[in-house]
Structures are given as structure tokens and as C-alpha cells.
């Protein structure tokens, strides 16, 4: 069975600080990887995704993530966060032969103005 | 496209009452998921359908919960009887090419 681990439950940063949120998954086969963001009071929406090709993926709002297959990791990064990035971030894995997507527990990011 | 449409957006009911949540997936998406989100338990997958067929309902908490998908454009999640611990935001999502598209959610409060 696939599983996803997000190491940080709550991260607090000041504006302009750099961000890295960890995500590790356990599954031996081919996977699709996702980061979703949930702004306060809203639904989850896609931030970025990796299917194949360049392991460095760029998403919306200046976010990027790097797939490191040997480490089973897909960490999310942003060089300079803004107050509007305050949200909950979910890493998700969809194994190609599994029907469902598996989500991590989420990381709450609070950016102080 | 209007996206995934859920109704009602908010529902307040009393313990013991039946609750029905509705979802219209994005046209052409053949997988539909029901999630529940609470502060205590986070995001939980309740059940998902492929081509209108329930595939995995292992996340459904108990027999009080049931879900149907009579056709490709409509699904319901029913709780009968409802209990205060069912209070949560229930999200429906449809999927295409691995990507999930979530609805706005239905916030349920059971008094």
C-alpha cells in the first residue's frame, strides 16, 4: 500500500523567508506526485504535479518541487514566501496501478507579515 | 466548466436526522471521491467510484454512512441517523489524468 509522510505539521515563517516542506512516500512502482494547497476556508486546489520528465517541477505562485526518486521524496519549495501563502499544504501520491490518491496529513504554513 | 458542484454548502441539523449531500462532478471525469475533513482527523477518504461503480468504501466510518452514484453526473453521500461527531466539511472531488478537482465542500454541523 502507498503512504505519504509530511514531516512538518506547522511551519511559521516571516515574509520573504524561504520555504521547504518535506514529503516522502512509500511505494515501489511508478507514481504521479502532487502538491495541493488549501487556503483558509476554501477547498483544495492543485499547486503543481509531477508525472514524468524533468524532476524539477514549477507550479503556480512561484512554487516548485523536486522529485528525487532515490529518496522517495517530493519536497515543495518557494524562495520567498508572502503573507498570502498562509494555507495548508498537502502532498499526494497516485500510484499508476492504484485507483486512489493518498494524501499526507498536511502542513499548515503561517506567514507573518 | 463550472467545476465540481456540491450542495448544500452549509447544513445544520439535529442529531438523529438524515443528511444527504450532493455532488456533480466535472463532465468527462470518470472517478469521483468523497472526503471528510475535520481538525482532529484531517482529510479522510470515505469512498470512491470509477465509472459510477464503488471501488473502495473502506473509509466509510460505519453503516450510518452510504454513498451512491446512479449516473456519471451525480453522486450522493447520506448519513442516517446523523450524530454530532459527523460534523465536518465533506468534499467531493472528480479526477482526470490523476489530478483531483475538488468542490467547495459541504459544511455539516450536527447539534
XYZ file of C-alpha atoms in Angstrom:
224
model
C 0.000 0.000 0.000
C 1.126 3.509 -0.673
C 1.633 6.047 2.093
C 2.705 9.674 2.306
C 4.565 11.356 5.130
C 4.783 15.098 5.627
C 7.343 15.869 8.267
C 6.262 19.303 9.350
C 2.817 19.776 10.829
C 3.056 23.503 11.328
C 5.586 25.921 9.906
C 5.769 29.583 10.831
C 7.809 31.954 8.698
C 8.242 35.652 8.217
C 7.589 37.217 4.852
C 10.456 36.849 2.384
C 11.798 33.768 4.151
C 12.484 30.678 2.087
C 10.235 27.674 2.376
C 10.799 23.966 2.081
C 8.135 21.444 3.034
C 9.107 17.808 3.156
C 7.170 14.967 1.584
C 8.178 11.330 1.430
C 6.156 8.496 0.028
C 6.414 4.759 0.178
C 5.625 2.866 -2.984
C 7.950 0.866 -5.154
C 6.345 1.459 -8.515
C 5.703 4.394 -10.795
C 3.827 7.258 -9.215
C 2.308 10.578 -10.011
C 3.012 13.211 -7.353
C 1.046 16.292 -6.399
C 1.011 19.234 -4.067
C -2.345 20.745 -3.246
C -2.979 23.953 -1.335
C -5.967 24.823 0.810
C -6.353 28.499 1.675
C -8.329 29.286 4.836
C -11.980 28.450 4.376
C -11.515 27.156 0.844
C -11.237 23.832 -0.939
C -8.070 22.077 -2.028
C -6.624 23.131 -5.343
C -3.666 21.926 -7.347
C -0.364 23.707 -6.806
C 1.809 21.528 -9.015
C 2.226 17.976 -10.234
C 4.872 15.577 -11.464
C 4.171 12.794 -13.909
C 7.461 12.259 -15.727
C 10.384 14.096 -17.284
C 12.252 16.923 -15.585
C 12.191 16.140 -11.865
C 12.108 19.841 -11.017
C 8.539 20.969 -11.429
C 7.364 24.549 -11.382
C 3.873 25.403 -10.250
C 1.751 28.439 -9.671
C 2.659 31.395 -7.468
C 6.391 30.743 -7.561
C 6.274 27.291 -6.013
C 8.411 24.436 -7.229
C 9.024 20.853 -6.179
C 11.777 18.378 -6.847
C 11.207 14.673 -7.310
C 14.138 12.634 -6.017
C 13.357 9.052 -6.875
C 16.175 7.550 -4.832
C 14.878 9.274 -1.722
C 11.179 8.781 -2.476
C 10.788 12.480 -1.877
C 8.882 15.340 -3.457
C 9.699 18.429 -1.411
C 7.953 21.728 -2.017
C 9.963 24.953 -2.133
C 9.497 28.654 -2.552
C 12.401 31.114 -2.349
C 10.434 33.948 -0.769
C 7.068 33.474 0.884
C 4.331 36.047 1.136
C 1.625 36.571 3.724
C -0.885 35.300 1.144
C 0.846 31.906 1.137
C -0.650 31.192 4.544
C -2.514 27.954 3.932
C -2.439 24.222 4.444
C -0.335 22.227 2.002
C -0.971 18.609 1.135
C 1.334 16.223 -0.650
C -0.406 13.405 -2.547
C 0.644 10.289 -4.405
C -1.239 8.391 -7.041
C 0.325 5.085 -7.955
C -0.399 4.179 -11.529
C -1.932 0.836 -10.678
C -3.879 2.073 -7.659
C -7.218 3.722 -8.007
C -7.000 6.214 -5.226
C -4.743 9.109 -4.378
C -3.090 9.008 -0.969
C -2.673 12.277 0.899
C -0.246 13.256 3.605
C -1.546 14.751 6.833
C -0.891 18.260 5.597
C 1.402 21.074 6.716
C -0.039 24.309 7.962
C 2.050 27.283 6.861
C 1.640 30.571 8.677
C 3.449 33.553 7.182
C 3.804 36.529 9.483
C 3.611 39.924 7.792
C -16.624 24.419 -16.970
C -18.294 25.109 -13.625
C -16.090 22.679 -11.750
C -17.278 20.183 -9.175
C -20.550 21.352 -7.703
C -21.622 20.412 -4.208
C -24.800 21.119 -2.298
C -25.705 22.206 0.220
C -22.773 24.444 1.116
C -23.864 24.549 4.732
C -26.208 22.350 6.694
C -27.142 22.477 10.331
C -29.236 19.628 11.624
C -30.142 17.872 14.808
C -28.818 14.553 15.974
C -30.805 11.671 14.538
C -31.824 13.449 11.356
C -30.972 12.188 7.899
C -28.451 14.210 5.915
C -27.952 13.995 2.167
C -25.009 15.673 0.480
C -24.896 16.002 -3.275
C -22.142 16.234 -5.838
C -21.967 16.890 -9.561
C -18.526 16.008 -10.954
C -16.879 17.645 -13.895
C -18.230 16.240 -17.128
C -15.947 13.596 -18.603
C -14.224 12.736 -15.345
C -14.785 9.070 -14.604
C -13.618 8.909 -10.986
C -15.370 10.518 -8.042
C -14.184 10.756 -4.457
C -15.831 11.707 -1.174
C -13.571 13.115 1.544
C -14.259 14.326 5.063
C -12.133 16.978 6.759
C -12.016 17.812 10.461
C -9.494 19.496 12.687
C -8.973 16.320 14.675
C -8.686 13.757 11.903
C -7.587 15.872 8.947
C -8.550 14.823 5.419
C -10.062 11.330 5.193
C -11.101 9.435 2.073
C -14.533 7.943 2.620
C -15.291 6.253 -0.693
C -14.500 6.496 -4.371
C -16.166 5.460 -7.599
C -14.801 4.568 -11.010
C -17.310 4.742 -13.857
C -20.125 5.012 -11.294
C -19.073 1.809 -9.524
C -17.948 1.971 -5.872
C -14.379 0.715 -5.736
C -13.215 1.309 -2.197
C -15.519 2.175 0.679
C -13.140 1.155 3.438
C -13.066 4.711 4.706
C -16.775 4.896 5.368
C -16.988 5.200 9.160
C -19.930 2.917 9.768
C -23.223 1.710 8.424
C -24.826 5.069 9.050
C -22.945 6.312 6.002
C -23.870 5.350 2.474
C -22.956 6.702 -0.953
C -24.417 6.235 -4.390
C -23.576 7.260 -7.895
C -26.595 6.493 -10.063
C -25.043 8.090 -13.144
C -21.904 9.812 -14.324
C -23.106 13.258 -13.356
C -24.425 12.795 -9.842
C -23.462 11.298 -6.501
C -24.901 11.419 -3.014
C -23.482 10.826 0.432
C -26.095 10.035 3.026
C -25.816 9.907 6.797
C -28.697 8.316 8.667
C -29.005 8.872 11.545
C -26.585 11.750 11.963
C -24.539 12.276 15.128
C -22.609 15.299 16.439
C -19.292 13.581 15.678
C -20.240 13.643 11.985
C -19.789 17.412 11.998
C -17.157 18.149 9.361
C -16.585 19.568 5.911
C -17.360 16.983 3.261
C -15.562 17.400 -0.045
C -16.355 15.764 -3.319
C -13.679 15.538 -5.992
C -13.521 14.213 -9.513
C -10.341 13.131 -11.200
C -8.805 13.344 -14.621
C -5.287 12.203 -15.510
C -4.516 11.684 -11.847
C -5.375 15.236 -10.838
C -8.175 15.786 -8.347
C -10.595 18.664 -8.759
C -12.348 19.477 -5.517
C -15.723 21.033 -4.924
C -16.239 23.876 -2.485
C -17.328 21.443 0.204
C -20.415 20.958 2.340
C -20.038 22.100 5.932
C -22.174 19.904 8.153
C -22.995 20.742 11.741
C -24.935 18.192 13.757
C -26.288 19.562 17.025
